[in-house]
Short mmCIF file of C-alpha atoms and ligand atoms in Angstrom, two decimals:
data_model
loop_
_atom_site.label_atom_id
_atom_site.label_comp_id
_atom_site.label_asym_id
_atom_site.label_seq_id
_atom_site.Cartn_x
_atom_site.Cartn_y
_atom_site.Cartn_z
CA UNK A 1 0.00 0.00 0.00
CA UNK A 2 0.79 3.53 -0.37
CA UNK A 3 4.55 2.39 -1.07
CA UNK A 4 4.59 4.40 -4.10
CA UNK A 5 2.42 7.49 -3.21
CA UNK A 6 3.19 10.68 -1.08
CA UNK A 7 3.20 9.61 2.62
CA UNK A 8 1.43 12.83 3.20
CA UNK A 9 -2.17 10.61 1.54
CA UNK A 10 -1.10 7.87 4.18
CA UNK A 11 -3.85 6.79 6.63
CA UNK A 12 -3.66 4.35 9.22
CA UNK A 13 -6.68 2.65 10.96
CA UNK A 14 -6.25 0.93 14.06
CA UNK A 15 -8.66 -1.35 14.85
CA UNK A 16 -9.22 -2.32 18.44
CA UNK A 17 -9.38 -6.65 17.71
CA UNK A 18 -9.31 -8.77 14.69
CA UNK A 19 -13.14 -8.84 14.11
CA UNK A 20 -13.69 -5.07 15.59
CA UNK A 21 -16.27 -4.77 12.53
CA UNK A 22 -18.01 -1.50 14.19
CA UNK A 23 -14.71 0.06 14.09
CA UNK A 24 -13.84 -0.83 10.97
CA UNK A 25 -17.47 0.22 9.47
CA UNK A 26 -16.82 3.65 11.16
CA UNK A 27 -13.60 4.18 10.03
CA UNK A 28 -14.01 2.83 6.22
CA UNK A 29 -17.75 5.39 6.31
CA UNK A 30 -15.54 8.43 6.82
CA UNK A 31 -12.89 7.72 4.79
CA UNK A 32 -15.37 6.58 1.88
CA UNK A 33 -17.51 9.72 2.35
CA UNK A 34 -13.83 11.60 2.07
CA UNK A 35 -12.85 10.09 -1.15
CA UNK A 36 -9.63 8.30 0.18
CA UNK A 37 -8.58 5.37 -2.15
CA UNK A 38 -8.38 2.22 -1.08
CA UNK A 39 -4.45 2.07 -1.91
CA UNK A 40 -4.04 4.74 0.91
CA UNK A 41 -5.28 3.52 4.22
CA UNK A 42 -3.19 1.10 6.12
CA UNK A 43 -5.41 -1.63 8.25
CA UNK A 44 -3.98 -2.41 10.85
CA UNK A 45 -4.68 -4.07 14.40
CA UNK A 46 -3.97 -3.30 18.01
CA UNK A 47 -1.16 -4.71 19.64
CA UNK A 48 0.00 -5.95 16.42
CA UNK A 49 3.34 -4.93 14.66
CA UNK A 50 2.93 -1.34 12.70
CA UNK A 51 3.31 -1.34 9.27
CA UNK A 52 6.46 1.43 8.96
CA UNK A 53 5.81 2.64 5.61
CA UNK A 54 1.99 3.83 6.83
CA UNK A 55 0.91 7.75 7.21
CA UNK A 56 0.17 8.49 10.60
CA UNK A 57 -3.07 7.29 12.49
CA UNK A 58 -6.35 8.05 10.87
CA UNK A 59 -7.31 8.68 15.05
CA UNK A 60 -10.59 10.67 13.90
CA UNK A 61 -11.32 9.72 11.03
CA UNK A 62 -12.55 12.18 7.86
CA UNK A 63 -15.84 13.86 9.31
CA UNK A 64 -18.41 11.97 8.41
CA UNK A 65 -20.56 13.06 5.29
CA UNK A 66 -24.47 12.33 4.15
CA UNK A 67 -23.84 8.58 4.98
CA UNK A 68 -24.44 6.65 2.11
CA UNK A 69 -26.48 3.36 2.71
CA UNK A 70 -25.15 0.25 1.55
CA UNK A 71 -27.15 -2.91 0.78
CA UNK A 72 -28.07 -5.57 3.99
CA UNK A 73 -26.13 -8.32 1.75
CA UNK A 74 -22.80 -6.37 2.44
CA UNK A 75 -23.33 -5.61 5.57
CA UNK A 76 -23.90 -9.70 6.54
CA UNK A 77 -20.76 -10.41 3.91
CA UNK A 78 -18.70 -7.92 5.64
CA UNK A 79 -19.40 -9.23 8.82
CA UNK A 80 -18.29 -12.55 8.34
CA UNK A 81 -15.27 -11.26 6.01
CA UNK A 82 -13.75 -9.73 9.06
CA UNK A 83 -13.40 -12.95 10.93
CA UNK A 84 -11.48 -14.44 8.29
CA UNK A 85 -7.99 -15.05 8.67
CA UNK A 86 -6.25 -12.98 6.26
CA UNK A 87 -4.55 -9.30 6.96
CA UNK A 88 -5.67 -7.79 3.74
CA UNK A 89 -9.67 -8.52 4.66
CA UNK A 90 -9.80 -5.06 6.17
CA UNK A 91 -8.63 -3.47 2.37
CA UNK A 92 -10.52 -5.45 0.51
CA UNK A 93 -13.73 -5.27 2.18
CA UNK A 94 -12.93 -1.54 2.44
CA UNK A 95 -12.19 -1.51 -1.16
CA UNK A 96 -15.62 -3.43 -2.20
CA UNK A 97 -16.87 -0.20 -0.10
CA UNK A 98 -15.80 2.42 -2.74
CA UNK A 99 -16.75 0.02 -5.77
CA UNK A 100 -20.28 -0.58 -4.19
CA UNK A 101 -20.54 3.31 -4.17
CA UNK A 102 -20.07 3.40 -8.19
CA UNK A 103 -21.89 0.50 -8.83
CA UNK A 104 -24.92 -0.90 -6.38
CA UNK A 105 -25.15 -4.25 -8.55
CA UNK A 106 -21.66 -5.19 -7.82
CA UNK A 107 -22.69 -7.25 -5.47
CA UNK A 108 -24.68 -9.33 -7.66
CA UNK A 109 -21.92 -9.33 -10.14
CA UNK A 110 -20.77 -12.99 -9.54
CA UNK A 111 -17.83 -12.24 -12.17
CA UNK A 112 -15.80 -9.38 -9.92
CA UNK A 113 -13.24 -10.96 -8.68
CA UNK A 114 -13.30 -8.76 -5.68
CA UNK A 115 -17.04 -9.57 -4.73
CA UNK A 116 -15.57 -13.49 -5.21
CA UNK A 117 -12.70 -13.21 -2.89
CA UNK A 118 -14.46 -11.74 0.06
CA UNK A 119 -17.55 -13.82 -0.46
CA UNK A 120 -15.32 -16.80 -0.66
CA UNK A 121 -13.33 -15.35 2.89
CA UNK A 122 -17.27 -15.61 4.14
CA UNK A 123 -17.87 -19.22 3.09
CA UNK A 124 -14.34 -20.04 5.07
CA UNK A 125 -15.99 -18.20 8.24
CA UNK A 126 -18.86 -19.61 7.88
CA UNK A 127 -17.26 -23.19 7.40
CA UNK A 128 -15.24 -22.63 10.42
CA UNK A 129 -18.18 -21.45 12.37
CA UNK A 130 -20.04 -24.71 11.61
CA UNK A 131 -17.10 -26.74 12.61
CA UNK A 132 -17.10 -24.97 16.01
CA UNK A 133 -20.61 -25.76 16.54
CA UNK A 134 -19.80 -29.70 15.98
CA UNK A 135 -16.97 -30.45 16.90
CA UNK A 136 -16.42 -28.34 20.84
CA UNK A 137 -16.03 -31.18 23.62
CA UNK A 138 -16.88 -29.92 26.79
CA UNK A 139 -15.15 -31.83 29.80
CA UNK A 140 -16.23 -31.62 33.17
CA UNK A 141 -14.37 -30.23 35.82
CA UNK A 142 -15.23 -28.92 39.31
CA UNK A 143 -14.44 -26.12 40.70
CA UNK A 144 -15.47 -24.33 43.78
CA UNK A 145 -19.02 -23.33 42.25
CA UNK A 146 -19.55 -26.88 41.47
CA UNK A 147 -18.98 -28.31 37.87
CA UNK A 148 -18.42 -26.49 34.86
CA UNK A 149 -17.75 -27.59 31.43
CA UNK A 150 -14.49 -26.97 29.73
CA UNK A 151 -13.67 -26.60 26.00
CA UNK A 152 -10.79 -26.49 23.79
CA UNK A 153 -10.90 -25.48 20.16
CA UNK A 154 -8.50 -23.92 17.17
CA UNK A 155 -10.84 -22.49 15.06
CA UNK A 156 -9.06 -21.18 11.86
CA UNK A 157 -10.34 -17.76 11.76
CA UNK A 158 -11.37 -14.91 14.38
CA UNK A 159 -14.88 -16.27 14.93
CA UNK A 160 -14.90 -16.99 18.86
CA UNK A 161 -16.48 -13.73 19.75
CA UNK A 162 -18.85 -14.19 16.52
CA UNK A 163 -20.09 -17.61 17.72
CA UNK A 164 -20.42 -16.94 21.34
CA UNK A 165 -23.41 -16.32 21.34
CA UNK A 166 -24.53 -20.21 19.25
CA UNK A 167 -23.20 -21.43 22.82
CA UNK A 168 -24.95 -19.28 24.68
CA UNK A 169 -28.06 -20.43 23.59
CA UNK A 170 -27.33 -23.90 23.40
CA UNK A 171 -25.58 -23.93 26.77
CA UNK A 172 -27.76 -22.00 28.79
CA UNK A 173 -27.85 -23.71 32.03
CA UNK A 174 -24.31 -24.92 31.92
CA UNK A 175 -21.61 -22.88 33.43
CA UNK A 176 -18.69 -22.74 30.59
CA UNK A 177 -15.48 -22.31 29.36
CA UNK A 178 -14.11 -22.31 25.68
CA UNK A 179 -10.68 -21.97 25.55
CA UNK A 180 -8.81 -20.85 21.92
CA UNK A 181 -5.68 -19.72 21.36
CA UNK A 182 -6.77 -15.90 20.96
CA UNK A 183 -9.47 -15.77 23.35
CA UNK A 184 -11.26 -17.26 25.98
CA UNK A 185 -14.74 -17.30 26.81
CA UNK A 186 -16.54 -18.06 29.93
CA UNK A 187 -20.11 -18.36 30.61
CA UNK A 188 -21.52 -18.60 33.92
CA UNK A 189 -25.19 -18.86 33.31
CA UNK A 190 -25.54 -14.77 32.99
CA UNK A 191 -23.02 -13.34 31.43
CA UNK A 192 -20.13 -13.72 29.19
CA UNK A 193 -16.35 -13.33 29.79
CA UNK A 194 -13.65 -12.52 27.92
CA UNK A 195 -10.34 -14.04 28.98
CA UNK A 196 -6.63 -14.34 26.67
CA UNK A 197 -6.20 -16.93 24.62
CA UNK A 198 -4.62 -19.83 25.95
CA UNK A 199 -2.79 -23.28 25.07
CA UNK A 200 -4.17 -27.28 24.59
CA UNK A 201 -2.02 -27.75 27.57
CA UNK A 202 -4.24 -25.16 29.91
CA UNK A 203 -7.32 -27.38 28.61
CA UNK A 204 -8.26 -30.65 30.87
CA UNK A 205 -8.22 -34.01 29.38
CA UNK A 206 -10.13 -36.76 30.46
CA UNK A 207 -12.84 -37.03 32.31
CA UNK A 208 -16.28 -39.36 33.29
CA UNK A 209 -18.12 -37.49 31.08
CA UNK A 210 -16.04 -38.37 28.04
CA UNK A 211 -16.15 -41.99 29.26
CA UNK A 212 -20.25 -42.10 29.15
CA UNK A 213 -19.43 -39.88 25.44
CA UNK A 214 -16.92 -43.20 24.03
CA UNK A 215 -19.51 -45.45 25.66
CA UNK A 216 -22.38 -43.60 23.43
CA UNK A 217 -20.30 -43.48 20.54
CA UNK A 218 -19.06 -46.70 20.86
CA UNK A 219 -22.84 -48.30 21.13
CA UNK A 220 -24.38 -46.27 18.45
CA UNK A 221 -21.09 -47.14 16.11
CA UNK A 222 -22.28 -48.79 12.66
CA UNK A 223 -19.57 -50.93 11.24
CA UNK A 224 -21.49 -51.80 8.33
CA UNK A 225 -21.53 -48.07 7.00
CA UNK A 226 -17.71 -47.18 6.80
CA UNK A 227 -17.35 -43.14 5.21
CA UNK A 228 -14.25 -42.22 5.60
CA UNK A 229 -13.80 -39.45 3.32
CA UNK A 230 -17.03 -38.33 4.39
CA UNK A 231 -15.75 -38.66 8.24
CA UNK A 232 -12.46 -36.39 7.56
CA UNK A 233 -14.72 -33.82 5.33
CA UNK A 234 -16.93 -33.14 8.08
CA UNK A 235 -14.69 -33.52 10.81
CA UNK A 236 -10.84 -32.71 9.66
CA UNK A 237 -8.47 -34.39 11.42
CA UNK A 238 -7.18 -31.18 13.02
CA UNK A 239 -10.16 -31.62 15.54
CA UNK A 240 -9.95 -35.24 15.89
CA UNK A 241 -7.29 -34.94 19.00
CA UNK A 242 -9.89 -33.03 21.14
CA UNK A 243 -12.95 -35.34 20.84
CA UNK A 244 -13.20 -38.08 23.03
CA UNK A 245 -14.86 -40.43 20.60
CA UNK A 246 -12.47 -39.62 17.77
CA UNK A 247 -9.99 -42.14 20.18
CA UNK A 248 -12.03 -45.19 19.35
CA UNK A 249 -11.95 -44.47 15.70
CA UNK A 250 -8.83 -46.45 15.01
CA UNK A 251 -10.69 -49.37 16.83
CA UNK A 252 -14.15 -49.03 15.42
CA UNK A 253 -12.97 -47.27 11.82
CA UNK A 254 -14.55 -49.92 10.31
CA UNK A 255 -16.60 -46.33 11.45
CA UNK A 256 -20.07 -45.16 10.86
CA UNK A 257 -21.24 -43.44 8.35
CA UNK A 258 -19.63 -39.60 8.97
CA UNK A 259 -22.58 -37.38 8.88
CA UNK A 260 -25.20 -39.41 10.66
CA UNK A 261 -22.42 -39.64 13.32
CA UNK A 262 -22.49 -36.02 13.31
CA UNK A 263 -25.55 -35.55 14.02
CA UNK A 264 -26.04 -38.15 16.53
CA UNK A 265 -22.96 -36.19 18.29
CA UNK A 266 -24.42 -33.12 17.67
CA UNK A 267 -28.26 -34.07 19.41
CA UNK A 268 -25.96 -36.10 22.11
CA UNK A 269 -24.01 -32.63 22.90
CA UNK A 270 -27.03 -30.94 23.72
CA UNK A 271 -27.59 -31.09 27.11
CA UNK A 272 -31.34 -31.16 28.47
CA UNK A 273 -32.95 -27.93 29.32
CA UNK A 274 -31.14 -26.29 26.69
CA UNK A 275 -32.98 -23.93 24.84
CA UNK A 276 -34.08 -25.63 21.34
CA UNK A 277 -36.23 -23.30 20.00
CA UNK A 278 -33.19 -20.87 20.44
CA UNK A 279 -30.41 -23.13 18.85
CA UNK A 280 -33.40 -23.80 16.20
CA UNK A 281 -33.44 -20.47 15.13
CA UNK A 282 -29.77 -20.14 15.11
CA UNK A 283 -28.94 -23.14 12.59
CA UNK A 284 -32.26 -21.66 10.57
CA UNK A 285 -30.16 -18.14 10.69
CA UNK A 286 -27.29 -19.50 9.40
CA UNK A 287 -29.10 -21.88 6.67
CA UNK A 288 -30.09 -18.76 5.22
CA UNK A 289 -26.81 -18.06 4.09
CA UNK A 290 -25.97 -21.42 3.23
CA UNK A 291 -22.99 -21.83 0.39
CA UNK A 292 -22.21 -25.37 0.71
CA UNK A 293 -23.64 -25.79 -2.61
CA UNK A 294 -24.03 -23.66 -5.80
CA UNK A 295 -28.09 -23.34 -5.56
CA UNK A 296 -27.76 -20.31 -3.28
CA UNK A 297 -26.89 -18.75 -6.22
CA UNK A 298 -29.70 -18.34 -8.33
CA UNK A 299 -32.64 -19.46 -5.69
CA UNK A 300 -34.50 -16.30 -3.95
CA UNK A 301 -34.05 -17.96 -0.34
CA UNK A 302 -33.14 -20.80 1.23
CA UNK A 303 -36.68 -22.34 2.76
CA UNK A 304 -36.45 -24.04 5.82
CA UNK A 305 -38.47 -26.46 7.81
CA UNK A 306 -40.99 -25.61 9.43
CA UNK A 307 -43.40 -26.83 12.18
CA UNK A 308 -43.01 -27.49 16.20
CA UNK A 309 -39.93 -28.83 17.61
CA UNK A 310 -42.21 -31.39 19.40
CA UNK A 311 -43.71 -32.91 16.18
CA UNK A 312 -43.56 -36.71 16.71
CA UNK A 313 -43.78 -36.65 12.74
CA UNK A 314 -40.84 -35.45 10.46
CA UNK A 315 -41.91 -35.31 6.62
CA UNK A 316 -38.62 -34.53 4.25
CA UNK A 317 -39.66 -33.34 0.65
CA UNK A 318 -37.17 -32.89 -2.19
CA UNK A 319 -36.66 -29.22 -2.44
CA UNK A 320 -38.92 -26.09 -2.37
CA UNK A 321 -40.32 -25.31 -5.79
CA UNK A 322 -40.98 -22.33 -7.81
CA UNK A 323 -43.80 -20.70 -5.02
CA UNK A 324 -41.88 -22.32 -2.13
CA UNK A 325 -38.95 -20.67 -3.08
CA UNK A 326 -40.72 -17.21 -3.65
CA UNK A 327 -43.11 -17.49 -0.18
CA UNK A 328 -39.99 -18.94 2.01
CA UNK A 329 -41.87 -22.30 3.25
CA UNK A 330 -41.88 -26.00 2.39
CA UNK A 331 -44.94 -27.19 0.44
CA UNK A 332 -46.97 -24.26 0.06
CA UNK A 333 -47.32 -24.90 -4.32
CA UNK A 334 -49.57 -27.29 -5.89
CA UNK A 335 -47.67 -30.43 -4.68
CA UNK A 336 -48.38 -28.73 -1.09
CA UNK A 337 -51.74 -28.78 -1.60
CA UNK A 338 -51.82 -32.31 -2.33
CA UNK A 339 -49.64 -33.07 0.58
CA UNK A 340 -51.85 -31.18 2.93
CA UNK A 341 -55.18 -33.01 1.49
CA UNK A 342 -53.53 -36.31 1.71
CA UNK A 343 -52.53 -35.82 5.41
CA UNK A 344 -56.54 -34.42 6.51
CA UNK A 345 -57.69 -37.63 4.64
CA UNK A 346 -54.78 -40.09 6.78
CA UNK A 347 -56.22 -37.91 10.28
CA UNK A 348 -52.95 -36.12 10.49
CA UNK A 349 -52.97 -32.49 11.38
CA UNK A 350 -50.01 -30.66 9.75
CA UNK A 351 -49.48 -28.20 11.92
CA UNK A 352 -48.50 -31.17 15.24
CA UNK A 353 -45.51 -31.94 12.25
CA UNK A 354 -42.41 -30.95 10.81
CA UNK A 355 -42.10 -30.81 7.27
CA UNK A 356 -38.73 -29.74 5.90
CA UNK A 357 -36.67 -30.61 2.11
CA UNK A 358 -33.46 -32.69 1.97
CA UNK A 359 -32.76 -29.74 -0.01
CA UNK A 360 -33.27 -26.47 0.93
CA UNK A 361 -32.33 -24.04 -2.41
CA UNK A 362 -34.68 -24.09 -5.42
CA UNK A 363 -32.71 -25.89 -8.53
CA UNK A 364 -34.19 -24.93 -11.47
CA UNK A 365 -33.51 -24.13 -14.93
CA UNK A 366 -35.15 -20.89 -17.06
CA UNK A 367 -37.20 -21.50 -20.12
CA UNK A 368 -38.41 -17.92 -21.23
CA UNK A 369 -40.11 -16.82 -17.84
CA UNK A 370 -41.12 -20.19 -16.65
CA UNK A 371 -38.28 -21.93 -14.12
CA UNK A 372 -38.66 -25.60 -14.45
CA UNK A 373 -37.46 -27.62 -11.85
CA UNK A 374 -34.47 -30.09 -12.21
CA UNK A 375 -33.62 -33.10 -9.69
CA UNK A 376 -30.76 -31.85 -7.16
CA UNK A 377 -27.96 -34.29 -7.85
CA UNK A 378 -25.83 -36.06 -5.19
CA UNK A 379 -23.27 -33.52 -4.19
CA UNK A 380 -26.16 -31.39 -3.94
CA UNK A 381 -28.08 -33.92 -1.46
CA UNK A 382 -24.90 -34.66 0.39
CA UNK A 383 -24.36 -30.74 0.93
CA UNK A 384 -27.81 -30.52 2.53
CA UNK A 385 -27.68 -33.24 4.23
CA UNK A 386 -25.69 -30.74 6.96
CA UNK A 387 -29.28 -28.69 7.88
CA UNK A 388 -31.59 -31.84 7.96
CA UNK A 389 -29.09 -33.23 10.29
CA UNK A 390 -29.50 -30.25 12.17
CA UNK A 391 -33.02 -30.28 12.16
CA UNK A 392 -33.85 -33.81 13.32
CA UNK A 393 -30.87 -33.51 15.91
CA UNK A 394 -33.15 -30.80 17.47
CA UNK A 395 -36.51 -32.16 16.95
CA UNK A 396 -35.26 -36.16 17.38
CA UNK A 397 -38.76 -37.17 16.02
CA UNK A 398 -39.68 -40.88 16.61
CA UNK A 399 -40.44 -41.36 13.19
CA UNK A 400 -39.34 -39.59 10.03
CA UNK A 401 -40.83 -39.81 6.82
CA UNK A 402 -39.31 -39.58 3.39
CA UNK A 403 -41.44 -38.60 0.58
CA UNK A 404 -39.66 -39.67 -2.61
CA UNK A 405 -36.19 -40.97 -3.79
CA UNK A 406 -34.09 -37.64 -2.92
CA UNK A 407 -35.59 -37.65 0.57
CA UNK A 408 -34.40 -41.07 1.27
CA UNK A 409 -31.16 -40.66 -0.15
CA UNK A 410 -30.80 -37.98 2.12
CA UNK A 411 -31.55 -39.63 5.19
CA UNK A 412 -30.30 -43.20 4.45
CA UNK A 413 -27.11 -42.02 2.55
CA UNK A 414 -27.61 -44.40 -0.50
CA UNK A 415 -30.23 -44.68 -3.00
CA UNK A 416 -33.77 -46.57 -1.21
CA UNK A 417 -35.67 -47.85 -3.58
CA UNK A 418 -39.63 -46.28 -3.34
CA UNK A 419 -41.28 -49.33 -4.74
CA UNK A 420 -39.62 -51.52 -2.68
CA UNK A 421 -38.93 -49.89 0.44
CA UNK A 422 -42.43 -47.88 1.19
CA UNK A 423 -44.82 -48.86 3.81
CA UNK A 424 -42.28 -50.62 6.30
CA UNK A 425 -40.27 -49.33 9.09
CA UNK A 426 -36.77 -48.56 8.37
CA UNK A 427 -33.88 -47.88 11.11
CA UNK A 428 -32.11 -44.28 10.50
CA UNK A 429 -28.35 -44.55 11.89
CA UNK A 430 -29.24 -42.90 15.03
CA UNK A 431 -31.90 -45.52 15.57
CA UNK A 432 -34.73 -43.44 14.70
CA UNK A 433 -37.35 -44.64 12.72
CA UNK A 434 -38.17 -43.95 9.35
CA UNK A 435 -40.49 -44.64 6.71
CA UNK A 436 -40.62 -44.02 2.76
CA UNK A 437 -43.28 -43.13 0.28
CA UNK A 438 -44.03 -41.37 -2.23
CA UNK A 439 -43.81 -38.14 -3.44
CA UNK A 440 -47.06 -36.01 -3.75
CA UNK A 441 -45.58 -34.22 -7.01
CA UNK A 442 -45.42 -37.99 -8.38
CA UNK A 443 -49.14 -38.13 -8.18
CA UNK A 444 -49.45 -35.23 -9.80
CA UNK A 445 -47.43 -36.05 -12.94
CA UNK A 446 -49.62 -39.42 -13.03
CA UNK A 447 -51.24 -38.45 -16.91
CA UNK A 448 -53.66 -41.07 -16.21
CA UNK A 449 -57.17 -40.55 -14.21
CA UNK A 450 -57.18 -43.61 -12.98
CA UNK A 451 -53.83 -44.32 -11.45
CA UNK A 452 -53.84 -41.06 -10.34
CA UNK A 453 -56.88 -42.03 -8.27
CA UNK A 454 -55.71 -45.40 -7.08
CA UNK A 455 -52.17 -43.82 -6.26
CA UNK A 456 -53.64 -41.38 -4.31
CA UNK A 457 -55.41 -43.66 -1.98
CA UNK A 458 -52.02 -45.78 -1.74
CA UNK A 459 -50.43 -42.33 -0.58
CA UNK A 460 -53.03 -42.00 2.02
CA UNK A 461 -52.92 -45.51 3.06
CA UNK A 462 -48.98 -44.96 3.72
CA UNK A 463 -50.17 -42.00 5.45
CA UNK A 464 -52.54 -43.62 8.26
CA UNK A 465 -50.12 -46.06 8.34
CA UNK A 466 -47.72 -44.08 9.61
CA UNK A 467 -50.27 -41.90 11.91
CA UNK A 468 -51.22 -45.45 13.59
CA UNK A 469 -47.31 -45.99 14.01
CA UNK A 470 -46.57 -42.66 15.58
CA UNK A 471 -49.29 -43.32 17.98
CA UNK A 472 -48.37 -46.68 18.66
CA UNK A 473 -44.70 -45.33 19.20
CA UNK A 474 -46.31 -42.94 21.50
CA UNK A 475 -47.63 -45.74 23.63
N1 URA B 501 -41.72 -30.31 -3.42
C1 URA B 501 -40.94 -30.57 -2.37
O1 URA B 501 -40.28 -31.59 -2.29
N2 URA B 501 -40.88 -29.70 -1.40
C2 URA B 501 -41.56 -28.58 -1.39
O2 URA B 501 -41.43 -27.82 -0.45
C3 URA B 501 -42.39 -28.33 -2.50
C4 URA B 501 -42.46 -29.19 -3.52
#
């Protein structure tokens, strides 16, 4: 920066922490709304070396101007941006700034190779944040208070302070420590601490409640369904070393199949009395800025489930369609419709369910006006698989229903046959039950009147079939 140029442009901008994104959005208004270039301001962070060839400190930065507003999708980007990793975030993001002045599409301008680097930084956060969520092992240790949990993670990027809150929520009750390298956090059932960063050494190791964790892992551990790749994609080994049941893999790698492990972990983490409907809301948060796949990218929203976290009944559709992806819920179109007449005909009321999509962008493909849906393919399945993981981890509904071929491959990890499989009980790896049929939007393809009648009343026969399990299951 500024190597080149008279010192005299030079400014410097100290910000108070790595992800001190109020003082960097104060700083980079005032020295937008005073026309300084991106080239001359020098980022820099507090305690952290100087850079010598930068102008003196912008301390008060140019007085601010008519503030200019910039669109809500910046504001979340930048947010995330500034947790990533990388010194020049603070220039680029204040560079996107300035172009976003000149141009208010750039965002939307997926060519920009500026709007793809810091939206890629984002995905990283985001990533990292997700990983955090999964993958903390509390241990439990006593102290004069009585117990408190004890946590230590390496995130790759400034996120602790960003994802204290997730733990917050989830961990209500629990008195709490997380302890990073940068930062610690404590939580002590009212407020949140801020502590230095410390080393794996400070962290305890070993205690009774990772024994009763190995035992759980150990018992719900299906040999049969060995992922590997998929086990070190969703949990890198870098994390493996702090989770108790990571120490049986060697033992046991004939292993389970990675994500439903995940998720059992995940539901398994959660101690009771935490606050689901808060965590809910969370993962729904962050769903809606879901990049794990490409569909984000030309979908309106992602659409979520939807439906109490008490339902005894999960129902997993494909993926919203055209008017699901414009109104934001699951089945709300003409296959919805059918759906919900189907259920008041099998006695089920929708609203005592859940009904969420194995995928949760819109795929589709434009013909004139008209977007015509296409079949998410397997990456696309296996990238969503992440939320409805989420979802039934919260909700751990005693039986979950697929409706269709995508929806079972999402929950059973391998193609289920309909034909075959419908109308029986099937075991999900977590040991819930689940049960397959078919898809309403099948029935209404049928071109003939009279299958489409006689399908129908199969569909609704699955239907009370299932509302006589869930009852049953009930006891
Ligand atoms: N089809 C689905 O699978 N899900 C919806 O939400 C709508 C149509």
């Amino acid at each position: 920066m500024l190597r080149d140029g008279p010192m005299i442009d030079a400014h410097r901008v100290t910000l108070a922490a790595e992800d001190d994104f109020d003082g960097w959005r104060k700083a980079a208004r005032g020295l937008a709304e005073a026309g300084v270039p991106a080239a001359a301001v020098t980022w820099q962070v507090a305690g952290r070396a100087a850079d010598l060839f930068a102008g003196p400190d912008t301390a008060q930065p140019p007085p601010e101007g008519p503030s200019f507003a910039v669109p809500r999708a910046f504001v979340d980007l930048a947010k995330a941006a500034i947790c990533h990793r990388d010194p020049e975030r603070f220039a680029l993001l204040y560079a996107l700034l300035l172009k976003l002045r000149s141009n208010r599409q750039v965002m939307e301008d997926r060519a920009d190779s500026l709007v793809d680097r810091v939206e890629k930084m984002a995905k990283e956060v985001r990533r990292d944040a997700h990983k955090m969520h999964a993958f903390v092992r509390f241990r439990e240790v006593g102290d004069d208070d009585g117990a408190r949990f004890v946590a230590w993670f390496e995130p790759d990027n400034h996120i602790v302070r960003r994802e204290a809150g997730f733990f917050v929520r989830r961990f209500a009750n629990m008195r709490w420590t997380i302890m990073t390298p940068e930062l610690t956090i404590s939580w002590d059932g009212k407020t949140l601490t801020e502590g230095p960063g410390a080393t794996r050494q400070d962290a305890p190791d070993g205690d009774p409640v990772e024994e009763t964790w190995k035992t759980y892992y150990a018992s719900i551990f299906n040999p049969a369904r060995v992922k590997v790749k998929a086990m070190t994609k969703e949990m890198p080994k870098k994390y493996w070393k702090n989770m108790p049941e990571t120490a049986l893999i060697g033992g046991l790698l004939a292993g389970a199949q990675a994500r439903e492990a995940a998720m059992i972990k995940a539901s398994a983490s959660m101690p009771s009395g935490s606050n689901s409907e808060a965590v809910w809301q969370e993962v729904r948060d962050q769903a809606a800025h879901c990049t794990r796949c490409d569909l984000y990218k030309c979908a309106t929203q992602t659409v979520f489930g939807e439906g109490p976290l008490s339902a005894r009944i999960l129902f997993v559709g494909e993926q919203p369609g055209d008017q699901e992806d414009i109104a934001g819920r699951p089945f709300v179109g003409p296959a919805g419709e059918l759906f919900d007449a189907a259920l008041e005909a099998a006695g089920i009321e929708r609203s005592a369910t859940y009904v969420t999509n194995a995928v949760k962008h819109f795929k589709f493909v434009l013909r004139g006006k008209r977007r015509i849906h296409q079949k998410p393919d397997t990456g696309e399945i296996e990238a969503c698989r992440w939320w409805i993981e989420q979802e039934r981890a919260l909700i751990r509904p005693p039986l979950t229903v697929a409706l269709g071929a995508t929806a079972a491959r999402s929950l059973f990890g391998k193609i289920m046959a309909v034909g075959k499989n419908r109308g029986i009980p099937h075991q999900l790896g977590d040991g819930g039950e689940a049960w397959i049929t078919v898809h309403p939007s099948y029935l209404l393809r049928l071109p003939d009147a009279d299958a489409r009648r006689t399908e129908r009343a199969r569909f609704v026969e699955d239907l009370k079939r299932i509302n006589a399990r869930s009852e049953a299951l009930q006891g």
